[in-house]
PDB file of C-alpha atoms in Angstrom:
ATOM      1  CA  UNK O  14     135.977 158.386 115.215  1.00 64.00           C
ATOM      2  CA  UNK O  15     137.415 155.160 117.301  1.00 81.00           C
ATOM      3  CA  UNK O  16     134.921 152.448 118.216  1.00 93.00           C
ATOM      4  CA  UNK O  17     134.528 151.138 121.544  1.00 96.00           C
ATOM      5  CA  UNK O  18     137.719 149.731 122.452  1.00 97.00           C
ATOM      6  CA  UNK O  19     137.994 146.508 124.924  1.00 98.00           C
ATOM      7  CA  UNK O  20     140.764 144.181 126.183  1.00 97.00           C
ATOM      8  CA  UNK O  21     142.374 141.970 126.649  1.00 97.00           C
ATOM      9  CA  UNK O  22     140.726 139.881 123.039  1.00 97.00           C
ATOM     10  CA  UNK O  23     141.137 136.633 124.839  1.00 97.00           C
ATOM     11  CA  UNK O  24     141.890 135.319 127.659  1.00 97.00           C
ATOM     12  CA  UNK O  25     142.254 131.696 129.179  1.00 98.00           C
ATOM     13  CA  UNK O  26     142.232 131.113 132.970  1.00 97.00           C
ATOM     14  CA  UNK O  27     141.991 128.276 135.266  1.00 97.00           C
ATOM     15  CA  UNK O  28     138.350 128.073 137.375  1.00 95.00           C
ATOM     16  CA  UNK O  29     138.652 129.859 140.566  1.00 96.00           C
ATOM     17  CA  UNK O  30     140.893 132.715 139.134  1.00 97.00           C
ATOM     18  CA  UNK O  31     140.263 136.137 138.953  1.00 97.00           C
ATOM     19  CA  UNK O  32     139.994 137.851 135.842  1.00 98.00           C
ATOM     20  CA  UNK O  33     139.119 141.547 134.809  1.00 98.00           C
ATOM     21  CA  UNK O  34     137.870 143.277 131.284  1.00 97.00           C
ATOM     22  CA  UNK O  35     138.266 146.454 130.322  1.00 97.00           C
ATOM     23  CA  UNK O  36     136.297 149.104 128.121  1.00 98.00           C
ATOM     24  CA  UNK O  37     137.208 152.339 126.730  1.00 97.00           C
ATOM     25  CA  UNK O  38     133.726 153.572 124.882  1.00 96.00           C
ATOM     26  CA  UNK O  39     133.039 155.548 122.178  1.00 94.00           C
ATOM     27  CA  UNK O  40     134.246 159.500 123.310  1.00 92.00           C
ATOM     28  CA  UNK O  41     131.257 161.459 124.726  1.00 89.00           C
ATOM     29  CA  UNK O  42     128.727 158.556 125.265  1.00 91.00           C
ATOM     30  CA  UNK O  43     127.325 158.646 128.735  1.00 90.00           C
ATOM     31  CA  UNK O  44     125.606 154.899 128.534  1.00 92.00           C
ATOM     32  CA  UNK O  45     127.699 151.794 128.738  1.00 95.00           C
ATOM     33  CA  UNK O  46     126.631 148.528 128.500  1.00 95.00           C
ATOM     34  CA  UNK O  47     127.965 145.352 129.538  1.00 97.00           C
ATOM     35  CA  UNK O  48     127.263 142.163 127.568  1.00 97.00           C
ATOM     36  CA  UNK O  49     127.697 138.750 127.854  1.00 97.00           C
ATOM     37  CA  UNK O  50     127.537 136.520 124.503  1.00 97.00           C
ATOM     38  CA  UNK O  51     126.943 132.574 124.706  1.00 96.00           C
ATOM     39  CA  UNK O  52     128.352 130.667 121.834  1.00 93.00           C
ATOM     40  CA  UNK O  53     125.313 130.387 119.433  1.00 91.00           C
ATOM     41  CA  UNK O  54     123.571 132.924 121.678  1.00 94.00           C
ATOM     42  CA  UNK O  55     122.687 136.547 121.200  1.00 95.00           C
ATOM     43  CA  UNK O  56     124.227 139.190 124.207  1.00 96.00           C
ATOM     44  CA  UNK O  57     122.414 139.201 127.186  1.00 96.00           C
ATOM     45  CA  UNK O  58     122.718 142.290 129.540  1.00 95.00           C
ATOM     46  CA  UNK O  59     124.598 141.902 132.258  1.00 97.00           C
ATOM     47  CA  UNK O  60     124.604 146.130 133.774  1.00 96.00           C
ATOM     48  CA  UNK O  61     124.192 149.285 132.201  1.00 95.00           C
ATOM     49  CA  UNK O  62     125.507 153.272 133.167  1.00 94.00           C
ATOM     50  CA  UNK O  63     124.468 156.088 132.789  1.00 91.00           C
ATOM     51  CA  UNK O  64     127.693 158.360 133.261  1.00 91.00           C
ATOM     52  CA  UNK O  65     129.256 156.405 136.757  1.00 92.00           C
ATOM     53  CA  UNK O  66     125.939 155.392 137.711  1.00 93.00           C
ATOM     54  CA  UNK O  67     124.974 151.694 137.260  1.00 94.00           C
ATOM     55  CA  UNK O  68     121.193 152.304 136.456  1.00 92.00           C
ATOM     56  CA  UNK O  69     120.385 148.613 135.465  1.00 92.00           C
ATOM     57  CA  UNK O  70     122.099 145.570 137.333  1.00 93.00           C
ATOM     58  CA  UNK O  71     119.369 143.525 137.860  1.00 91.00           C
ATOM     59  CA  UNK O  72     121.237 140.378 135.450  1.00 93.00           C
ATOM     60  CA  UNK O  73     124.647 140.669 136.756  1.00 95.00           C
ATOM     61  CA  UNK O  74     125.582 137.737 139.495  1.00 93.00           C
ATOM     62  CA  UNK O  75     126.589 139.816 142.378  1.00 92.00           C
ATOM     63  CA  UNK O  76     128.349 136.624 144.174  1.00 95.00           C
ATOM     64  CA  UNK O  77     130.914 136.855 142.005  1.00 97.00           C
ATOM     65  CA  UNK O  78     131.208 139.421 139.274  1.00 97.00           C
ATOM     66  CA  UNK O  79     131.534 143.026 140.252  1.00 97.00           C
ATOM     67  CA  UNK O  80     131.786 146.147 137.580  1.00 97.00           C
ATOM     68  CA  UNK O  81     132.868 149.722 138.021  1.00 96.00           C
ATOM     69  CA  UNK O  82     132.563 152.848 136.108  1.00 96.00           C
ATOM     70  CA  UNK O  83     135.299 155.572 137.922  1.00 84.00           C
ATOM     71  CA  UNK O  84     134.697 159.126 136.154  1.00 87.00           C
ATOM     72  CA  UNK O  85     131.976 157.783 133.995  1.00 85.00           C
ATOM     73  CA  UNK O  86     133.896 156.756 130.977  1.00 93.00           C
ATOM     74  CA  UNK O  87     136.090 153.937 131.463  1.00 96.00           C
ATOM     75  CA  UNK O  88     134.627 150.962 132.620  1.00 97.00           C
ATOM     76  CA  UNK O  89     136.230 147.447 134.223  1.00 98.00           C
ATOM     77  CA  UNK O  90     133.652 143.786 135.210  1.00 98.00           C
ATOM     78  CA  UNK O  91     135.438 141.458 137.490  1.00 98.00           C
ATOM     79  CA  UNK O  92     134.697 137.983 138.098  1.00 97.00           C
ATOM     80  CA  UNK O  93     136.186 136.475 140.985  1.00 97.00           C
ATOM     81  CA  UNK O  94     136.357 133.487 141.351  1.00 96.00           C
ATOM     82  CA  UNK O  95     136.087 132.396 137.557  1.00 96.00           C
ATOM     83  CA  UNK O  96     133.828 129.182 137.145  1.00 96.00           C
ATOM     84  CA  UNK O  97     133.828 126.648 133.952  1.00 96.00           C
ATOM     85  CA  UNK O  98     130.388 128.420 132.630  1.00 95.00           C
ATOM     86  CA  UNK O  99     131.947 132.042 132.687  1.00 97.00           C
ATOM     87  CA  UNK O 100     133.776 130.758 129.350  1.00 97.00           C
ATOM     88  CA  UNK O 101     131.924 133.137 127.142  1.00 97.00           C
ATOM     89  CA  UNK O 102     132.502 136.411 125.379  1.00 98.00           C
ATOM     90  CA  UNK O 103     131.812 139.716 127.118  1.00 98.00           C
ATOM     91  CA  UNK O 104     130.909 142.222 124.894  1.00 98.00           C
ATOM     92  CA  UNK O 105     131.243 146.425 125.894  1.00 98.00           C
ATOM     93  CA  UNK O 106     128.826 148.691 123.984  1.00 95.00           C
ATOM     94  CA  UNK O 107     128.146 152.540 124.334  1.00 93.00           C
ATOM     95  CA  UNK O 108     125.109 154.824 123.369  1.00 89.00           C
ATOM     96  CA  UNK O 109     124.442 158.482 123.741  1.00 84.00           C
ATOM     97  CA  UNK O 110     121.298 160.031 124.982  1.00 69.00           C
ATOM     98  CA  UNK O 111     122.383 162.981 122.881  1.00 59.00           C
ATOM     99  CA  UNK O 112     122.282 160.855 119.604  1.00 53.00           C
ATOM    100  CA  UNK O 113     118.728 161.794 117.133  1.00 51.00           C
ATOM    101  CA  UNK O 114     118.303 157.875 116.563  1.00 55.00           C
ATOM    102  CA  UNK O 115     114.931 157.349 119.111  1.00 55.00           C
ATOM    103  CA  UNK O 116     116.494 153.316 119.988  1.00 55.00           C
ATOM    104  CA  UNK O 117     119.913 154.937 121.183  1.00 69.00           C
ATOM    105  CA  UNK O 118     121.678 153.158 118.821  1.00 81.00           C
ATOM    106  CA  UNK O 119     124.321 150.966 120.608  1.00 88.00           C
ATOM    107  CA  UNK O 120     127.954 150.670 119.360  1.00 91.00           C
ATOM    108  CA  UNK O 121     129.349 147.452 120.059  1.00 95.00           C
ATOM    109  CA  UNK O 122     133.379 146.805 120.677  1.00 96.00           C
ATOM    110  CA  UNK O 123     135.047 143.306 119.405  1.00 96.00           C
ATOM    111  CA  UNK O 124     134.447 141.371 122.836  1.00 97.00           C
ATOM    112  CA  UNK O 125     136.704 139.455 125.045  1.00 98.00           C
ATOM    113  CA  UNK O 126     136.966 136.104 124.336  1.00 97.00           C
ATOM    114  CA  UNK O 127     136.967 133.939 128.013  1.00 98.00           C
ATOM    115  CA  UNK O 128     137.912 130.487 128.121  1.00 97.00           C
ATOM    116  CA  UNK O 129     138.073 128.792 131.499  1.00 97.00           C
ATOM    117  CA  UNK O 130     139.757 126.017 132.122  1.00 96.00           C
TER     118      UNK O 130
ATOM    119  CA  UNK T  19     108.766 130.290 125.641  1.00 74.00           C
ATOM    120  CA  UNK T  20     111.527 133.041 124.740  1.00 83.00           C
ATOM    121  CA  UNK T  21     110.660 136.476 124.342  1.00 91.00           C
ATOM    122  CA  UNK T  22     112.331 136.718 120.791  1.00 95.00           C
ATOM    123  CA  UNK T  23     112.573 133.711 118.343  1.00 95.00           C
ATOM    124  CA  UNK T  24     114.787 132.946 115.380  1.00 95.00           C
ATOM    125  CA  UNK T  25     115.929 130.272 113.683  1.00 89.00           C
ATOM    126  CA  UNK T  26     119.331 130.060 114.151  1.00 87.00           C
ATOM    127  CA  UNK T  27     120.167 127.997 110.729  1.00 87.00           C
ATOM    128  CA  UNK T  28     122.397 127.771 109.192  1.00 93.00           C
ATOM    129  CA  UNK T  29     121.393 129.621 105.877  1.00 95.00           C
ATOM    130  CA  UNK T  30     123.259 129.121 102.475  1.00 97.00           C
ATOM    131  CA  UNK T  31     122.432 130.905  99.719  1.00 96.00           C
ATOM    132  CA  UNK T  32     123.878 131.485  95.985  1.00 97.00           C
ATOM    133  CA  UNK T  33     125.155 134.766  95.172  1.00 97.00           C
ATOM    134  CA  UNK T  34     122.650 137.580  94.018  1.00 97.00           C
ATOM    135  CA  UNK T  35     119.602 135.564  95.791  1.00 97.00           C
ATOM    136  CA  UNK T  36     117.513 137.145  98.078  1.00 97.00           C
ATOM    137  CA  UNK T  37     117.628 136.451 101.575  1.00 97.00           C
ATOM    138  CA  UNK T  38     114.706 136.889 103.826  1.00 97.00           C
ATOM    139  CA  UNK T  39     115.336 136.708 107.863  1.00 97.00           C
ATOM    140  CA  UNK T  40     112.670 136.576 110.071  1.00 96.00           C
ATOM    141  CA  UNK T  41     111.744 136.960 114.150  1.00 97.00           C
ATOM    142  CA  UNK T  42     108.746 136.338 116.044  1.00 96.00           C
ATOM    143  CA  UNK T  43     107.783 137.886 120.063  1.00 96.00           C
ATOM    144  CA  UNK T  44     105.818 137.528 122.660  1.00 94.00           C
ATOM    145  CA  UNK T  45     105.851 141.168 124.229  1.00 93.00           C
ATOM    146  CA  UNK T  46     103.595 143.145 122.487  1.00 91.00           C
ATOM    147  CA  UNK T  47     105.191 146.380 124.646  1.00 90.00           C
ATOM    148  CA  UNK T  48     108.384 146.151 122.335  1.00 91.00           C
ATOM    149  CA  UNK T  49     109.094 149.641 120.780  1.00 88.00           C
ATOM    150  CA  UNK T  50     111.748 149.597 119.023  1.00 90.00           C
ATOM    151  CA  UNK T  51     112.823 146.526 116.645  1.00 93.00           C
ATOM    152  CA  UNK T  52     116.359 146.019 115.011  1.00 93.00           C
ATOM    153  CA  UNK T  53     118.753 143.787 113.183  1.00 96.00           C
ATOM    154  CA  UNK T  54     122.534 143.819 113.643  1.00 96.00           C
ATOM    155  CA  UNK T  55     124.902 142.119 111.483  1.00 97.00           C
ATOM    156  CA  UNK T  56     128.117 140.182 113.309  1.00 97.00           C
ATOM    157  CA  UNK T  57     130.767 138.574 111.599  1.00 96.00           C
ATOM    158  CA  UNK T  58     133.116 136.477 112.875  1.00 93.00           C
ATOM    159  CA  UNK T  59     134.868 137.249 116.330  1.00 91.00           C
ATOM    160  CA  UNK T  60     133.626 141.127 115.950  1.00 93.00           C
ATOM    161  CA  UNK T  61     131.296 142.721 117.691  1.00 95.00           C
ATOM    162  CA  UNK T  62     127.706 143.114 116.589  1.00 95.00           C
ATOM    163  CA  UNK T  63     127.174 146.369 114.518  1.00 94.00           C
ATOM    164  CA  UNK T  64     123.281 148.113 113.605  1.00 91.00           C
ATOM    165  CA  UNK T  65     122.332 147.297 110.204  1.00 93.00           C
ATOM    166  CA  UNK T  66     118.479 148.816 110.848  1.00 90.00           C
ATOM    167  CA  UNK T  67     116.250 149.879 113.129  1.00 86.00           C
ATOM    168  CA  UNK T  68     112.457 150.862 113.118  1.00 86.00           C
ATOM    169  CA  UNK T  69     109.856 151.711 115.467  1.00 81.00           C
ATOM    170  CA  UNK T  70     106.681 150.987 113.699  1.00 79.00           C
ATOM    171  CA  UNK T  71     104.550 148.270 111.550  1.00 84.00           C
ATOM    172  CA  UNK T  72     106.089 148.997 107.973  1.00 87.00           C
ATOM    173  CA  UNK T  73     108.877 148.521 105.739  1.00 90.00           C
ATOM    174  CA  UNK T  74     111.704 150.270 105.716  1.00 92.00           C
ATOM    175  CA  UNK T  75     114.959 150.125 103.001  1.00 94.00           C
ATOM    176  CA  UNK T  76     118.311 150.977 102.954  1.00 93.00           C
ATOM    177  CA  UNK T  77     120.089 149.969 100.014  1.00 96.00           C
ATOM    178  CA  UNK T  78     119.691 146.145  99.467  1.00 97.00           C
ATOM    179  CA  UNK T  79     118.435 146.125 102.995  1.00 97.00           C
ATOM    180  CA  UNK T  80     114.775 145.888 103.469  1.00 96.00           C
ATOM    181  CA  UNK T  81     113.364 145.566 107.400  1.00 95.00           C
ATOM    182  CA  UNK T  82     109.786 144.908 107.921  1.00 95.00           C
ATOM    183  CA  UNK T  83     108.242 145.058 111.211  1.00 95.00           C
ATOM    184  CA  UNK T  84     104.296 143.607 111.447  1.00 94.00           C
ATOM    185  CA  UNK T  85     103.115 144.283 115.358  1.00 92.00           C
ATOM    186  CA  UNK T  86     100.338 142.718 114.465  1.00 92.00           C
ATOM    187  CA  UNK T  87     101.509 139.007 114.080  1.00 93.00           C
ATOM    188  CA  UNK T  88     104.404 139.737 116.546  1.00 94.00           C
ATOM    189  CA  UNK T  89     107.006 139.281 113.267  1.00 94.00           C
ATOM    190  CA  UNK T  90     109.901 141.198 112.107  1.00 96.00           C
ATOM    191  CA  UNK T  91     111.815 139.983 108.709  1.00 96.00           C
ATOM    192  CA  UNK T  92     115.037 141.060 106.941  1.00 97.00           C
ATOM    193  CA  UNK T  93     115.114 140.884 103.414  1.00 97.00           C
ATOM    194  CA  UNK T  94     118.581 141.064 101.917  1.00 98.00           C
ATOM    195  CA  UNK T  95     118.471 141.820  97.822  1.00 97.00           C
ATOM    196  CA  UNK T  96     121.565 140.940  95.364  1.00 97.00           C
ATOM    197  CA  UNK T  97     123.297 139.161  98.271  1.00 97.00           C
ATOM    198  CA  UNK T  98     127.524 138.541  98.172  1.00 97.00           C
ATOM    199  CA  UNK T  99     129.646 136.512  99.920  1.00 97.00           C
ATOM    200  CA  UNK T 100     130.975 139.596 102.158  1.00 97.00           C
ATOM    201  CA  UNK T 101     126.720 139.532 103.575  1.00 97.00           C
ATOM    202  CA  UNK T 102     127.849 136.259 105.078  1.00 97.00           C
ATOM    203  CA  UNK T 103     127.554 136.759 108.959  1.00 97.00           C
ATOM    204  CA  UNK T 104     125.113 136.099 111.561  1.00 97.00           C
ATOM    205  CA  UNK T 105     122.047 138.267 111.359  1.00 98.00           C
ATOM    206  CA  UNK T 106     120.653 139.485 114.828  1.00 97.00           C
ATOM    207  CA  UNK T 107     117.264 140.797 115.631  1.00 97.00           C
ATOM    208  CA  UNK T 108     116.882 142.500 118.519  1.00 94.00           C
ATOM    209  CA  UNK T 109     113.938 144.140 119.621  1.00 92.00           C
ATOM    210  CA  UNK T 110     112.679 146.284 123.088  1.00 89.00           C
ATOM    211  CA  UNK T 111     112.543 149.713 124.224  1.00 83.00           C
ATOM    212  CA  UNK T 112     115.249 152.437 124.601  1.00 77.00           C
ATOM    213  CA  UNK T 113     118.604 151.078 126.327  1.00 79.00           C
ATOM    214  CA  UNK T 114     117.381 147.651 126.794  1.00 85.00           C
ATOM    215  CA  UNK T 115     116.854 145.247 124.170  1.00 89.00           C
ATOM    216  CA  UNK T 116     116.077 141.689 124.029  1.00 93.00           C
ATOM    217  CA  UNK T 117     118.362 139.647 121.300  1.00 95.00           C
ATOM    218  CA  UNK T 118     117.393 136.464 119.328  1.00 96.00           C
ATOM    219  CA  UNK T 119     119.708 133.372 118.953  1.00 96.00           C
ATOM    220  CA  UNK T 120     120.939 135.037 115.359  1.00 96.00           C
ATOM    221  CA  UNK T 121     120.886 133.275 112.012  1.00 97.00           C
ATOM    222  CA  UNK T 122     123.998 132.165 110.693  1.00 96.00           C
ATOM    223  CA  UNK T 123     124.058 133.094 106.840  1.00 97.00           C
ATOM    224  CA  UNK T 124     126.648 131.902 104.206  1.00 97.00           C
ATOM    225  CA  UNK T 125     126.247 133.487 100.838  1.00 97.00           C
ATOM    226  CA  UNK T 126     128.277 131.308  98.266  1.00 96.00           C
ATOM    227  CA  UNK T 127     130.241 132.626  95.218  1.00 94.00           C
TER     228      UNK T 127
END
């Protein structure tokens, strides 16, 4: 079975660039999560879906970073523009409700590594 | 204060000692308690999970969970160099957990 699969790995932009990250999860899992990973730090949520719906965005800075789910598997977060403490790594993960493990167990991909300049 | 605490180390250890990780919270609501294991530029991955005051073992992996002193702890028997990693707890209720800082561990051959 393939893992949750994200790109680009890295990526290094200058501060008020766009940038976009994409996330293929783990085939059948309806709940996708969005992390975001501070050097030293553990993930901290950033939005969760359940299929195409984004059930929990309460952490994710709506000035500037945007995500969508189209058809409920796929899913791409935007930031626009970039600032110097973006520079982080952004972690995908997917669960399924369907799964016997009673904490959803969430599968984690490798992250993209940002580094803004 | 943070919601979940751990010391983020680093940890060095000899080969075949045992390693013992450990968490404390604030939220006495948590439900669900686990530790994930993340090397280097991967991703985190589960390592174990539990839902009540107890112990619980899986191979050299032992995870305790007492609700009653707000404190998780792994214990890691016979440890090798390929344990080293940083150790995550992470603890809340179904689809949204709450991470610690991780521990940085380096087991030495």
């Amino acid at each position: 079975e393939a893992g949750v699969v994200q790109s680009p790995r890295y990526k290094i932009i200058e501060k008020k660039q766009p940038v976009a990250f994409w996330c293929n999860p783990i085939s059948g899992h309806n709940t996708l999560y969005w992390y975001l990973q501070n050097l030293g730090q553990g993930p901290e949520l950033l939005i969760r879906y359940e299929n195409e719906e984004a059930v929990d965005d309460s952490q994710l800075p709506k000035d500037r970073f945007s995500a969508e789910r189209l058809k409920g598997v796929d899913s791409t977060l935007k930031i626009q523009p970039a600032e110097l403490g973006d520079s982080a790594v952004y972690l995908c993960a997917s669960s399924s409700t369907r799964q016997g493990s009673p904490g959803n167990e969430q599968f984690f991909g490798p992250g993209t590594r940002l580094t803004v300049l | 204060q943070k919601e979940v605490e751990q010391d983020p180390g680093p940890l060095s250890v000899p080969e075949g000692a045992i390693v013992s990780l450990n968490c404390t919270y604030s939220n006495s609501a948590f439900q669900y308690f686990m530790w994930y294991r993340q090397y280097s530029r991967k991703g985190p991955e589960l390592l174990m999970y539990t839902y009540s005051s107890g112990n619980k073992e899986d191979g050299r992996f032992t995870a305790q969970v007492d609700k009653s002193s707000k404190y998780i702890s792994l214990f890691i028997r016979d440890s090798q160099p390929s344990d080293s990693a940083t150790y995550l707890c992470a603890m809340g209720w179904t689809y949204k957990y709450i991470f610690g800082t991780g521990t940085r561990l380096k087991v030495l051959a």
